[in-house]
Amino acid sequence: MDRKIFFALVTFFLLALASTLVFKLLSPMFVPLGWAMILGIVTFPLYEKLHRRLRGRETVAAAVMTVGIVLTLVIPFVGLAFFLVQQGVVAYQYLETATSQGGSGAMLERVAHHPAIAPLIDRIWPYLKPLGIDMEGTIIPAAKKLAASFLDYATGMIANLFVFVFMLIIMLVVLFFIYRDGRRFQERFWSVIPLSEAHRKKLEDTLGKVVSAVVFGLLVTCLIQGALGGVGFWFTGLPSPALFGALMAFCALIPAVGTALIWGPGALYLFVQGETTMAVVLVLWGVIVVGSIDNFIRPILTAGKANLSFLMTIIGALGGVITFGFIGIVTGPVILALFMALFDICREELFPGSPAEPETPGTNDGN
């Protein structure tokens, strides 16, 4: 008996040591691994349909799905990111060159006579002058600081370009094997969880349901924001509202700035053209409706499909973003949902006669 205990302790120690080493090994790659798992879970039903159509050829189906993810998600997102960084670099270089040739005063003089900028200066100056705002001492340094932040980001991206590409390749490679070997890995993983079959099934269903619900809520919210942004462009008379609405739906995925990347320049264009009222309307519509609706729509959609309360969904998303970055918008609610599921399992095991947790109103109605 003592010998068995000794070998059990040694085995436990070696397992803990190996787990620690694996954690240190994989910790720098948690973000690409996490996105690969999220994309794999959400799109796995599509892979299974394709797998059946290809008559069980797993490798071909996995390759087709991975290429589809690259074409529909990776390339557009990376292209937009590099475009924004490039524009930041151009703006900073312009400000640096202009201010070095005679200082900020000379730059403002040249800008004031530029045919595209002069109407804007003429219109905003009557509003700025009573406030005592010094354009040379305030606006130009602020513009340079904003452009410099883009330049710093661009420099960091270029310096870490190899790391970025490497992480992207890791995500795609892992995603390929999730498609091809996902079911087998899933069965092996859940088989070692020391819980009953019913409890393992509950955790598995919770994980898949919450991940799909969060991604569903995120995508639907982006589509709603894009549609509302297109309505704003249509109402204010801007051209191609459908095109710019689609661009806003895509930009809604970008943290912090989001749809303002599209409706902001649109409002500025209206202001330059003398449509001051419409410019103000578009700004108010973009800030109050388009920019803030995701704070309400996404938690409602996620809570309805994931059987999480509205409060838990908001706390999970906010805490996840603060802790893990943008990927936390998915991992945060997942962690909370798994915790609640494990809590219910422990309660059932320790207090088998305890009443079941009452359902949160409005979370199981499919809304």
mmCIF file of C-alpha atoms in Angstrom:
data_model
loop_
_atom_site.group_PDB
_atom_site.id
_atom_site.type_symbol
_atom_site.label_atom_id
_atom_site.label_comp_id
_atom_site.label_asym_id
_atom_site.label_seq_id
_atom_site.Cartn_x
_atom_site.Cartn_y
_atom_site.Cartn_z
ATOM 1 C CA MET A 1 0.000 0.000 0.000
ATOM 2 C CA ASP A 2 2.816 2.401 0.873
ATOM 3 C CA ARG A 3 4.503 1.564 -2.403
ATOM 4 C CA LYS A 4 1.356 2.405 -4.335
ATOM 5 C CA ILE A 5 1.060 5.724 -2.505
ATOM 6 C CA PHE A 6 4.708 6.491 -3.261
ATOM 7 C CA PHE A 7 4.305 5.795 -6.966
ATOM 8 C CA ALA A 8 1.060 7.781 -7.019
ATOM 9 C CA LEU A 9 2.848 10.780 -5.470
ATOM 10 C CA VAL A 10 5.742 10.490 -7.933
ATOM 11 C CA THR A 11 3.317 10.272 -10.839
ATOM 12 C CA PHE A 12 1.410 13.295 -9.568
ATOM 13 C CA PHE A 13 4.656 15.271 -9.163
ATOM 14 C CA LEU A 14 5.818 14.418 -12.682
ATOM 15 C CA LEU A 15 2.407 15.319 -14.099
ATOM 16 C CA ALA A 16 2.443 18.669 -12.276
ATOM 17 C CA LEU A 17 5.980 19.354 -13.521
ATOM 18 C CA ALA A 18 5.071 18.435 -17.085
ATOM 19 C CA SER A 19 1.932 20.604 -16.892
ATOM 20 C CA THR A 20 4.001 23.567 -15.686
ATOM 21 C CA LEU A 21 6.482 23.147 -18.522
ATOM 22 C CA VAL A 22 3.693 22.809 -21.084
ATOM 23 C CA PHE A 23 2.087 25.990 -19.735
ATOM 24 C CA LYS A 24 5.362 27.925 -20.066
ATOM 25 C CA LEU A 25 5.862 26.490 -23.521
ATOM 26 C CA LEU A 26 2.432 27.456 -24.799
ATOM 27 C CA SER A 27 1.845 30.722 -22.892
ATOM 28 C CA PRO A 28 3.443 32.936 -25.607
ATOM 29 C CA MET A 29 1.047 31.385 -28.123
ATOM 30 C CA PHE A 30 -2.185 31.546 -26.126
ATOM 31 C CA VAL A 31 -3.742 34.194 -28.392
ATOM 32 C CA PRO A 32 -3.321 32.343 -31.731
ATOM 33 C CA LEU A 33 -4.233 29.048 -30.064
ATOM 34 C CA GLY A 34 -7.296 30.661 -28.529
ATOM 35 C CA TRP A 35 -8.478 32.143 -31.826
ATOM 36 C CA ALA A 36 -7.884 28.832 -33.567
ATOM 37 C CA MET A 37 -10.066 27.062 -31.004
ATOM 38 C CA ILE A 38 -12.770 29.733 -31.225
ATOM 39 C CA LEU A 39 -12.888 29.617 -35.023
ATOM 40 C CA GLY A 40 -12.772 25.836 -34.954
ATOM 41 C CA ILE A 41 -15.684 25.511 -32.525
ATOM 42 C CA VAL A 42 -17.851 28.011 -34.380
ATOM 43 C CA THR A 43 -17.195 26.697 -37.893
ATOM 44 C CA PHE A 44 -16.950 22.982 -37.083
ATOM 45 C CA PRO A 45 -20.539 22.273 -38.213
ATOM 46 C CA LEU A 46 -19.611 23.680 -41.638
ATOM 47 C CA TYR A 47 -16.571 21.425 -41.713
ATOM 48 C CA GLU A 48 -18.700 18.387 -40.924
ATOM 49 C CA LYS A 49 -21.065 19.193 -43.795
ATOM 50 C CA LEU A 50 -18.114 19.625 -46.141
ATOM 51 C CA HIS A 51 -16.591 16.414 -44.789
ATOM 52 C CA ARG A 52 -19.714 14.492 -45.691
ATOM 53 C CA ARG A 53 -19.841 16.054 -49.165
ATOM 54 C CA LEU A 54 -16.214 15.041 -49.762
ATOM 55 C CA ARG A 55 -17.046 11.463 -48.714
ATOM 56 C CA GLY A 56 -14.946 11.374 -45.584
ATOM 57 C CA ARG A 57 -11.702 12.875 -46.922
ATOM 58 C CA GLU A 58 -10.635 14.604 -43.723
ATOM 59 C CA THR A 59 -7.418 16.235 -44.941
ATOM 60 C CA VAL A 60 -9.008 17.742 -48.047
ATOM 61 C CA ALA A 61 -12.000 19.043 -46.097
ATOM 62 C CA ALA A 62 -9.758 20.558 -43.421
ATOM 63 C CA ALA A 63 -7.575 22.225 -46.051
ATOM 64 C CA VAL A 64 -10.593 23.690 -47.854
ATOM 65 C CA MET A 65 -12.019 25.069 -44.597
ATOM 66 C CA THR A 66 -8.677 26.599 -43.580
ATOM 67 C CA VAL A 67 -8.287 28.296 -46.969
ATOM 68 C CA GLY A 68 -11.855 29.571 -46.643
ATOM 69 C CA ILE A 69 -11.040 31.142 -43.254
ATOM 70 C CA VAL A 70 -7.958 32.807 -44.757
ATOM 71 C CA LEU A 71 -9.909 34.287 -47.685
ATOM 72 C CA THR A 72 -12.970 35.444 -45.751
ATOM 73 C CA LEU A 73 -11.487 36.594 -42.434
ATOM 74 C CA VAL A 74 -7.713 36.764 -42.239
ATOM 75 C CA ILE A 75 -6.837 38.612 -45.455
ATOM 76 C CA PRO A 76 -9.517 41.354 -45.135
ATOM 77 C CA PHE A 77 -8.739 42.018 -41.462
ATOM 78 C CA VAL A 78 -4.964 42.130 -41.962
ATOM 79 C CA GLY A 79 -5.363 44.324 -45.041
ATOM 80 C CA LEU A 80 -7.526 46.827 -43.160
ATOM 81 C CA ALA A 81 -5.093 46.925 -40.235
ATOM 82 C CA PHE A 82 -2.111 47.648 -42.469
ATOM 83 C CA PHE A 83 -4.084 50.285 -44.379
ATOM 84 C CA LEU A 84 -4.895 52.144 -41.160
ATOM 85 C CA VAL A 85 -1.302 51.977 -40.015
ATOM 86 C CA GLN A 86 -0.099 53.220 -43.387
ATOM 87 C CA GLN A 87 -2.426 56.210 -43.212
ATOM 88 C CA GLY A 88 -1.119 57.011 -39.735
ATOM 89 C CA VAL A 89 2.455 56.971 -41.025
ATOM 90 C CA VAL A 90 1.571 59.258 -43.946
ATOM 91 C CA ALA A 91 -0.182 61.722 -41.641
ATOM 92 C CA TYR A 92 2.739 61.839 -39.232
ATOM 93 C CA GLN A 93 5.299 62.295 -41.988
ATOM 94 C CA TYR A 94 3.252 65.117 -43.471
ATOM 95 C CA LEU A 95 3.029 66.903 -40.122
ATOM 96 C CA GLU A 96 6.736 66.430 -39.469
ATOM 97 C CA THR A 97 7.713 67.777 -42.881
ATOM 98 C CA ALA A 98 5.322 70.686 -42.727
ATOM 99 C CA THR A 99 6.321 71.842 -39.251
ATOM 100 C CA SER A 100 10.039 71.523 -40.000
ATOM 101 C CA GLN A 101 9.721 73.919 -42.941
ATOM 102 C CA GLY A 102 9.097 77.161 -41.113
ATOM 103 C CA GLY A 103 7.367 75.910 -37.978
ATOM 104 C CA SER A 104 3.702 75.438 -37.134
ATOM 105 C CA GLY A 105 2.785 78.950 -38.227
ATOM 106 C CA ALA A 106 4.031 78.358 -41.757
ATOM 107 C CA MET A 107 2.246 75.022 -41.834
ATOM 108 C CA LEU A 108 -1.046 76.602 -40.778
ATOM 109 C CA GLU A 109 -0.587 79.257 -43.435
ATOM 110 C CA ARG A 110 -0.165 76.620 -46.154
ATOM 111 C CA VAL A 111 -3.056 74.554 -44.829
ATOM 112 C CA ALA A 112 -5.324 77.590 -44.646
ATOM 113 C CA HIS A 113 -4.867 78.208 -48.369
ATOM 114 C CA HIS A 114 -5.283 74.581 -49.408
ATOM 115 C CA PRO A 115 -8.425 74.331 -51.574
ATOM 116 C CA ALA A 116 -9.675 71.232 -49.728
ATOM 117 C CA ILE A 117 -8.961 72.498 -46.203
ATOM 118 C CA ALA A 118 -9.609 76.226 -46.520
ATOM 119 C CA PRO A 119 -13.434 75.906 -46.437
ATOM 120 C CA LEU A 120 -13.194 73.808 -43.283
ATOM 121 C CA ILE A 121 -10.909 76.360 -41.575
ATOM 122 C CA ASP A 122 -13.258 79.198 -42.548
ATOM 123 C CA ARG A 123 -16.222 77.380 -41.058
ATOM 124 C CA ILE A 124 -14.771 76.206 -37.763
ATOM 125 C CA TRP A 125 -12.730 79.308 -36.979
ATOM 126 C CA PRO A 126 -15.766 81.434 -35.910
ATOM 127 C CA TYR A 127 -16.605 78.721 -33.384
ATOM 128 C CA LEU A 128 -13.048 78.331 -32.108
ATOM 129 C CA LYS A 129 -12.133 82.010 -31.846
ATOM 130 C CA PRO A 130 -14.557 82.891 -28.985
ATOM 131 C CA LEU A 131 -13.219 79.904 -27.022
ATOM 132 C CA GLY A 132 -9.682 81.243 -27.208
ATOM 133 C CA ILE A 133 -8.307 78.064 -28.787
ATOM 134 C CA ASP A 134 -4.782 78.470 -30.118
ATOM 135 C CA MET A 135 -4.551 76.430 -33.310
ATOM 136 C CA GLU A 136 -0.791 76.711 -33.519
ATOM 137 C CA GLY A 137 -0.153 75.864 -29.901
ATOM 138 C CA THR A 138 -2.895 73.302 -29.301
ATOM 139 C CA ILE A 139 -4.344 71.704 -32.420
ATOM 140 C CA ILE A 140 -1.091 71.078 -34.296
ATOM 141 C CA PRO A 141 0.693 69.396 -31.315
ATOM 142 C CA ALA A 142 -2.434 67.330 -30.659
ATOM 143 C CA ALA A 143 -2.562 66.240 -34.304
ATOM 144 C CA LYS A 144 1.132 65.363 -34.238
ATOM 145 C CA LYS A 145 0.661 63.370 -31.036
ATOM 146 C CA LEU A 146 -2.231 61.422 -32.550
ATOM 147 C CA ALA A 147 -0.276 60.707 -35.725
ATOM 148 C CA ALA A 148 2.776 59.765 -33.653
ATOM 149 C CA SER A 149 0.739 57.124 -31.841
ATOM 150 C CA PHE A 150 -0.117 55.562 -35.201
ATOM 151 C CA LEU A 151 3.533 55.734 -36.174
ATOM 152 C CA ASP A 152 4.621 54.007 -32.972
ATOM 153 C CA TYR A 153 2.063 51.283 -33.617
ATOM 154 C CA ALA A 154 3.279 50.959 -37.200
ATOM 155 C CA THR A 155 6.897 50.758 -36.084
ATOM 156 C CA GLY A 156 6.019 48.082 -33.569
ATOM 157 C CA MET A 157 4.079 46.115 -36.171
ATOM 158 C CA ILE A 158 6.962 46.280 -38.648
ATOM 159 C CA ALA A 159 9.469 45.338 -35.964
ATOM 160 C CA ASN A 160 7.292 42.420 -34.895
ATOM 161 C CA LEU A 161 6.162 41.521 -38.395
ATOM 162 C CA PHE A 162 7.923 38.177 -38.225
ATOM 163 C CA VAL A 163 6.273 37.405 -34.882
ATOM 164 C CA PHE A 164 2.869 38.447 -36.237
ATOM 165 C CA VAL A 165 3.215 36.249 -39.327
ATOM 166 C CA PHE A 166 4.521 33.377 -37.212
ATOM 167 C CA MET A 167 1.544 33.612 -34.830
ATOM 168 C CA LEU A 168 -0.835 33.792 -37.777
ATOM 169 C CA ILE A 169 0.705 30.654 -39.287
ATOM 170 C CA ILE A 170 0.412 28.887 -35.922
ATOM 171 C CA MET A 171 -3.272 29.797 -35.723
ATOM 172 C CA LEU A 172 -3.971 28.453 -39.211
ATOM 173 C CA VAL A 173 -1.969 25.257 -38.676
ATOM 174 C CA VAL A 174 -3.740 24.573 -35.379
ATOM 175 C CA LEU A 175 -7.079 25.363 -37.008
ATOM 176 C CA PHE A 176 -6.347 22.834 -39.755
ATOM 177 C CA PHE A 177 -5.675 20.083 -37.208
ATOM 178 C CA ILE A 178 -8.713 21.093 -35.164
ATOM 179 C CA TYR A 179 -10.818 20.431 -38.248
ATOM 180 C CA ARG A 180 -9.080 17.197 -39.151
ATOM 181 C CA ASP A 181 -8.515 15.662 -35.699
ATOM 182 C CA GLY A 182 -10.934 17.691 -33.594
ATOM 183 C CA ARG A 183 -13.402 14.928 -32.851
ATOM 184 C CA ARG A 184 -10.709 12.459 -31.818
ATOM 185 C CA PHE A 185 -8.954 15.015 -29.610
ATOM 186 C CA GLN A 186 -12.280 15.999 -28.083
ATOM 187 C CA GLU A 187 -13.082 12.406 -27.157
ATOM 188 C CA ARG A 188 -9.627 11.860 -25.617
ATOM 189 C CA PHE A 189 -9.814 15.099 -23.652
ATOM 190 C CA TRP A 190 -13.230 14.508 -22.121
ATOM 191 C CA SER A 191 -12.424 10.848 -21.389
ATOM 192 C CA VAL A 192 -9.832 11.852 -18.752
ATOM 193 C CA ILE A 193 -12.113 14.328 -16.959
ATOM 194 C CA PRO A 194 -13.036 12.603 -13.668
ATOM 195 C CA LEU A 195 -16.761 13.261 -13.970
ATOM 196 C CA SER A 196 -19.779 11.258 -14.939
ATOM 197 C CA GLU A 197 -20.826 11.051 -18.561
ATOM 198 C CA ALA A 198 -23.767 13.381 -17.931
ATOM 199 C CA HIS A 199 -21.570 15.997 -16.277
ATOM 200 C CA ARG A 200 -18.952 15.810 -19.014
ATOM 201 C CA LYS A 201 -21.702 16.246 -21.567
ATOM 202 C CA LYS A 202 -22.950 19.288 -19.677
ATOM 203 C CA LEU A 203 -19.520 20.949 -19.711
ATOM 204 C CA GLU A 204 -19.013 20.111 -23.371
ATOM 205 C CA ASP A 205 -22.397 21.536 -24.336
ATOM 206 C CA THR A 206 -21.763 24.649 -22.236
ATOM 207 C CA LEU A 207 -18.421 25.301 -23.912
ATOM 208 C CA GLY A 208 -19.740 24.922 -27.460
ATOM 209 C CA LYS A 209 -22.945 26.829 -26.755
ATOM 210 C CA VAL A 210 -21.279 29.836 -25.111
ATOM 211 C CA VAL A 211 -18.518 30.181 -27.715
ATOM 212 C CA SER A 212 -21.043 30.014 -30.553
ATOM 213 C CA ALA A 213 -23.372 32.434 -28.750
ATOM 214 C CA VAL A 214 -20.645 35.026 -28.136
ATOM 215 C CA VAL A 215 -19.392 34.902 -31.715
ATOM 216 C CA PHE A 216 -22.984 34.973 -32.998
ATOM 217 C CA GLY A 217 -23.725 38.015 -30.849
ATOM 218 C CA LEU A 218 -20.546 39.750 -32.005
ATOM 219 C CA LEU A 219 -21.225 39.171 -35.715
ATOM 220 C CA VAL A 220 -24.912 40.087 -35.551
ATOM 221 C CA THR A 221 -24.074 43.244 -33.612
ATOM 222 C CA CYS A 222 -21.540 44.228 -36.280
ATOM 223 C CA LEU A 223 -24.159 43.687 -38.989
ATOM 224 C CA ILE A 224 -26.672 45.810 -37.077
ATOM 225 C CA GLN A 225 -24.109 48.569 -36.607
ATOM 226 C CA GLY A 226 -23.275 48.459 -40.300
ATOM 227 C CA ALA A 227 -26.952 48.649 -41.260
ATOM 228 C CA LEU A 228 -27.565 51.581 -38.921
ATOM 229 C CA GLY A 229 -24.438 53.308 -40.217
ATOM 230 C CA GLY A 230 -25.688 52.847 -43.779
ATOM 231 C CA VAL A 231 -29.029 54.389 -42.773
ATOM 232 C CA GLY A 232 -27.122 57.378 -41.385
ATOM 233 C CA PHE A 233 -25.244 57.798 -44.665
ATOM 234 C CA TRP A 234 -28.495 57.498 -46.646
ATOM 235 C CA PHE A 235 -30.358 60.012 -44.472
ATOM 236 C CA THR A 236 -27.573 62.609 -44.641
ATOM 237 C CA GLY A 237 -27.261 62.277 -48.419
ATOM 238 C CA LEU A 238 -23.831 60.680 -48.558
ATOM 239 C CA PRO A 239 -23.115 58.405 -51.548
ATOM 240 C CA SER A 240 -23.017 54.591 -51.516
ATOM 241 C CA PRO A 241 -24.689 53.977 -48.116
ATOM 242 C CA ALA A 242 -24.708 50.208 -48.685
ATOM 243 C CA LEU A 243 -20.958 50.113 -49.367
ATOM 244 C CA PHE A 244 -20.047 52.295 -46.415
ATOM 245 C CA GLY A 245 -22.471 50.379 -44.207
ATOM 246 C CA ALA A 246 -20.644 47.166 -45.103
ATOM 247 C CA LEU A 247 -17.329 48.841 -44.266
ATOM 248 C CA MET A 248 -18.729 49.949 -40.901
ATOM 249 C CA ALA A 249 -19.879 46.412 -40.173
ATOM 250 C CA PHE A 250 -16.323 45.211 -40.709
ATOM 251 C CA CYS A 251 -14.728 48.108 -38.789
ATOM 252 C CA ALA A 252 -17.058 47.409 -35.846
ATOM 253 C CA LEU A 253 -14.721 44.514 -34.990
ATOM 254 C CA ILE A 254 -11.872 46.965 -34.317
ATOM 255 C CA PRO A 255 -11.667 47.888 -30.613
ATOM 256 C CA ALA A 256 -11.998 51.500 -29.414
ATOM 257 C CA VAL A 257 -12.468 53.287 -32.772
ATOM 258 C CA GLY A 258 -14.752 50.865 -34.623
ATOM 259 C CA THR A 259 -17.367 52.425 -36.914
ATOM 260 C CA ALA A 260 -16.024 55.959 -36.321
ATOM 261 C CA LEU A 261 -13.339 55.160 -38.895
ATOM 262 C CA ILE A 262 -16.080 55.440 -41.544
ATOM 263 C CA TRP A 263 -18.745 57.834 -40.282
ATOM 264 C CA GLY A 264 -16.154 60.269 -38.880
ATOM 265 C CA PRO A 265 -14.689 61.180 -42.296
ATOM 266 C CA GLY A 266 -18.248 61.202 -43.675
ATOM 267 C CA ALA A 267 -19.292 63.839 -41.148
ATOM 268 C CA LEU A 268 -16.154 65.846 -41.903
ATOM 269 C CA TYR A 269 -16.960 65.737 -45.618
ATOM 270 C CA LEU A 270 -20.479 67.027 -44.958
ATOM 271 C CA PHE A 271 -19.079 69.848 -42.834
ATOM 272 C CA VAL A 272 -16.639 70.915 -45.552
ATOM 273 C CA GLN A 273 -19.464 70.884 -48.110
ATOM 274 C CA GLY A 274 -21.478 73.273 -45.954
ATOM 275 C CA GLU A 275 -23.963 70.649 -44.725
ATOM 276 C CA THR A 276 -23.402 71.565 -41.071
ATOM 277 C CA THR A 277 -26.763 70.288 -39.839
ATOM 278 C CA MET A 278 -26.353 66.939 -41.565
ATOM 279 C CA ALA A 279 -22.774 66.657 -40.281
ATOM 280 C CA VAL A 280 -24.005 67.143 -36.701
ATOM 281 C CA VAL A 281 -26.822 64.650 -37.287
ATOM 282 C CA LEU A 282 -24.365 62.048 -38.573
ATOM 283 C CA VAL A 283 -22.016 62.574 -35.619
ATOM 284 C CA LEU A 284 -24.864 62.241 -33.109
ATOM 285 C CA TRP A 285 -26.205 59.180 -34.932
ATOM 286 C CA GLY A 286 -22.744 57.606 -35.021
ATOM 287 C CA VAL A 287 -21.973 58.250 -31.355
ATOM 288 C CA ILE A 288 -25.357 57.682 -29.710
ATOM 289 C CA VAL A 289 -26.836 54.955 -31.920
ATOM 290 C CA VAL A 290 -24.204 53.195 -34.045
ATOM 291 C CA GLY A 291 -21.287 53.430 -31.641
ATOM 292 C CA SER A 292 -23.091 52.536 -28.419
ATOM 293 C CA ILE A 293 -25.732 50.032 -29.497
ATOM 294 C CA ASP A 294 -23.239 47.169 -29.259
ATOM 295 C CA ASN A 295 -23.142 47.671 -25.475
ATOM 296 C CA PHE A 296 -26.781 46.574 -25.339
ATOM 297 C CA ILE A 297 -27.418 44.348 -28.358
ATOM 298 C CA ARG A 298 -24.407 42.026 -28.002
ATOM 299 C CA PRO A 299 -25.032 41.060 -24.340
ATOM 300 C CA ILE A 300 -28.724 40.479 -25.068
ATOM 301 C CA LEU A 301 -27.977 38.215 -28.039
ATOM 302 C CA THR A 302 -25.248 36.354 -26.153
ATOM 303 C CA ALA A 303 -27.310 35.907 -22.995
ATOM 304 C CA GLY A 304 -30.283 34.586 -24.946
ATOM 305 C CA LYS A 305 -28.333 31.875 -26.787
ATOM 306 C CA ALA A 306 -25.867 30.954 -24.024
ATOM 307 C CA ASN A 307 -28.375 30.771 -21.135
ATOM 308 C CA LEU A 308 -26.316 33.347 -19.234
ATOM 309 C CA SER A 309 -27.810 36.276 -17.404
ATOM 310 C CA PHE A 310 -27.399 39.724 -18.916
ATOM 311 C CA LEU A 311 -25.211 40.851 -16.008
ATOM 312 C CA MET A 312 -22.923 37.798 -16.205
ATOM 313 C CA THR A 313 -22.486 38.325 -19.938
ATOM 314 C CA ILE A 314 -21.465 41.976 -19.499
ATOM 315 C CA ILE A 315 -19.113 41.198 -16.591
ATOM 316 C CA GLY A 316 -17.531 38.324 -18.492
ATOM 317 C CA ALA A 317 -16.964 40.373 -21.650
ATOM 318 C CA LEU A 318 -15.575 43.447 -19.863
ATOM 319 C CA GLY A 319 -13.382 41.420 -17.518
ATOM 320 C CA GLY A 320 -12.169 39.277 -20.396
ATOM 321 C CA VAL A 321 -11.166 42.267 -22.521
ATOM 322 C CA ILE A 322 -9.330 43.893 -19.603
ATOM 323 C CA THR A 323 -7.506 40.673 -18.702
ATOM 324 C CA PHE A 324 -6.871 38.977 -22.042
ATOM 325 C CA GLY A 325 -7.275 41.740 -24.627
ATOM 326 C CA PHE A 326 -9.685 41.553 -27.564
ATOM 327 C CA ILE A 327 -9.867 37.758 -27.392
ATOM 328 C CA GLY A 328 -11.323 38.177 -23.899
ATOM 329 C CA ILE A 329 -14.633 39.233 -25.417
ATOM 330 C CA VAL A 330 -15.101 35.504 -26.093
ATOM 331 C CA THR A 331 -13.016 33.864 -23.365
ATOM 332 C CA GLY A 332 -14.486 35.985 -20.557
ATOM 333 C CA PRO A 333 -18.093 34.741 -20.865
ATOM 334 C CA VAL A 334 -16.802 31.203 -21.555
ATOM 335 C CA ILE A 335 -14.820 31.165 -18.299
ATOM 336 C CA LEU A 336 -17.788 32.418 -16.301
ATOM 337 C CA ALA A 337 -20.133 29.907 -17.946
ATOM 338 C CA LEU A 338 -17.761 26.996 -17.231
ATOM 339 C CA PHE A 339 -17.394 28.156 -13.635
ATOM 340 C CA MET A 340 -21.159 28.264 -13.188
ATOM 341 C CA ALA A 341 -21.509 24.802 -14.754
ATOM 342 C CA LEU A 342 -18.798 23.370 -12.469
ATOM 343 C CA PHE A 343 -20.437 25.075 -9.493
ATOM 344 C CA ASP A 344 -23.759 23.393 -10.333
ATOM 345 C CA ILE A 345 -22.030 20.022 -10.727
ATOM 346 C CA CYS A 346 -20.316 20.347 -7.336
ATOM 347 C CA ARG A 347 -23.593 21.340 -5.713
ATOM 348 C CA GLU A 348 -25.340 18.334 -7.220
ATOM 349 C CA GLU A 349 -22.580 16.000 -6.000
ATOM 350 C CA LEU A 350 -22.238 17.466 -2.492
ATOM 351 C CA PHE A 351 -25.914 18.280 -1.898
ATOM 352 C CA PRO A 352 -27.913 15.902 -4.081
ATOM 353 C CA GLY A 353 -31.180 16.966 -2.502
ATOM 354 C CA SER A 354 -30.732 20.687 -3.134
ATOM 355 C CA PRO A 355 -33.234 22.377 -5.452
ATOM 356 C CA ALA A 356 -32.161 23.190 -8.980
ATOM 357 C CA GLU A 357 -31.082 26.716 -9.757
ATOM 358 C CA PRO A 358 -34.022 28.759 -11.055
ATOM 359 C CA GLU A 359 -33.701 29.890 -14.619
ATOM 360 C CA THR A 360 -32.931 33.536 -15.185
ATOM 361 C CA PRO A 361 -35.945 35.203 -16.776
ATOM 362 C CA GLY A 362 -35.474 35.948 -20.420
ATOM 363 C CA THR A 363 -32.405 33.779 -20.956
ATOM 364 C CA ASN A 364 -34.082 30.713 -22.425
ATOM 365 C CA ASP A 365 -36.569 32.289 -24.723
ATOM 366 C CA GLY A 366 -34.286 32.197 -27.741
ATOM 367 C CA ASN A 367 -34.127 36.002 -27.974
#
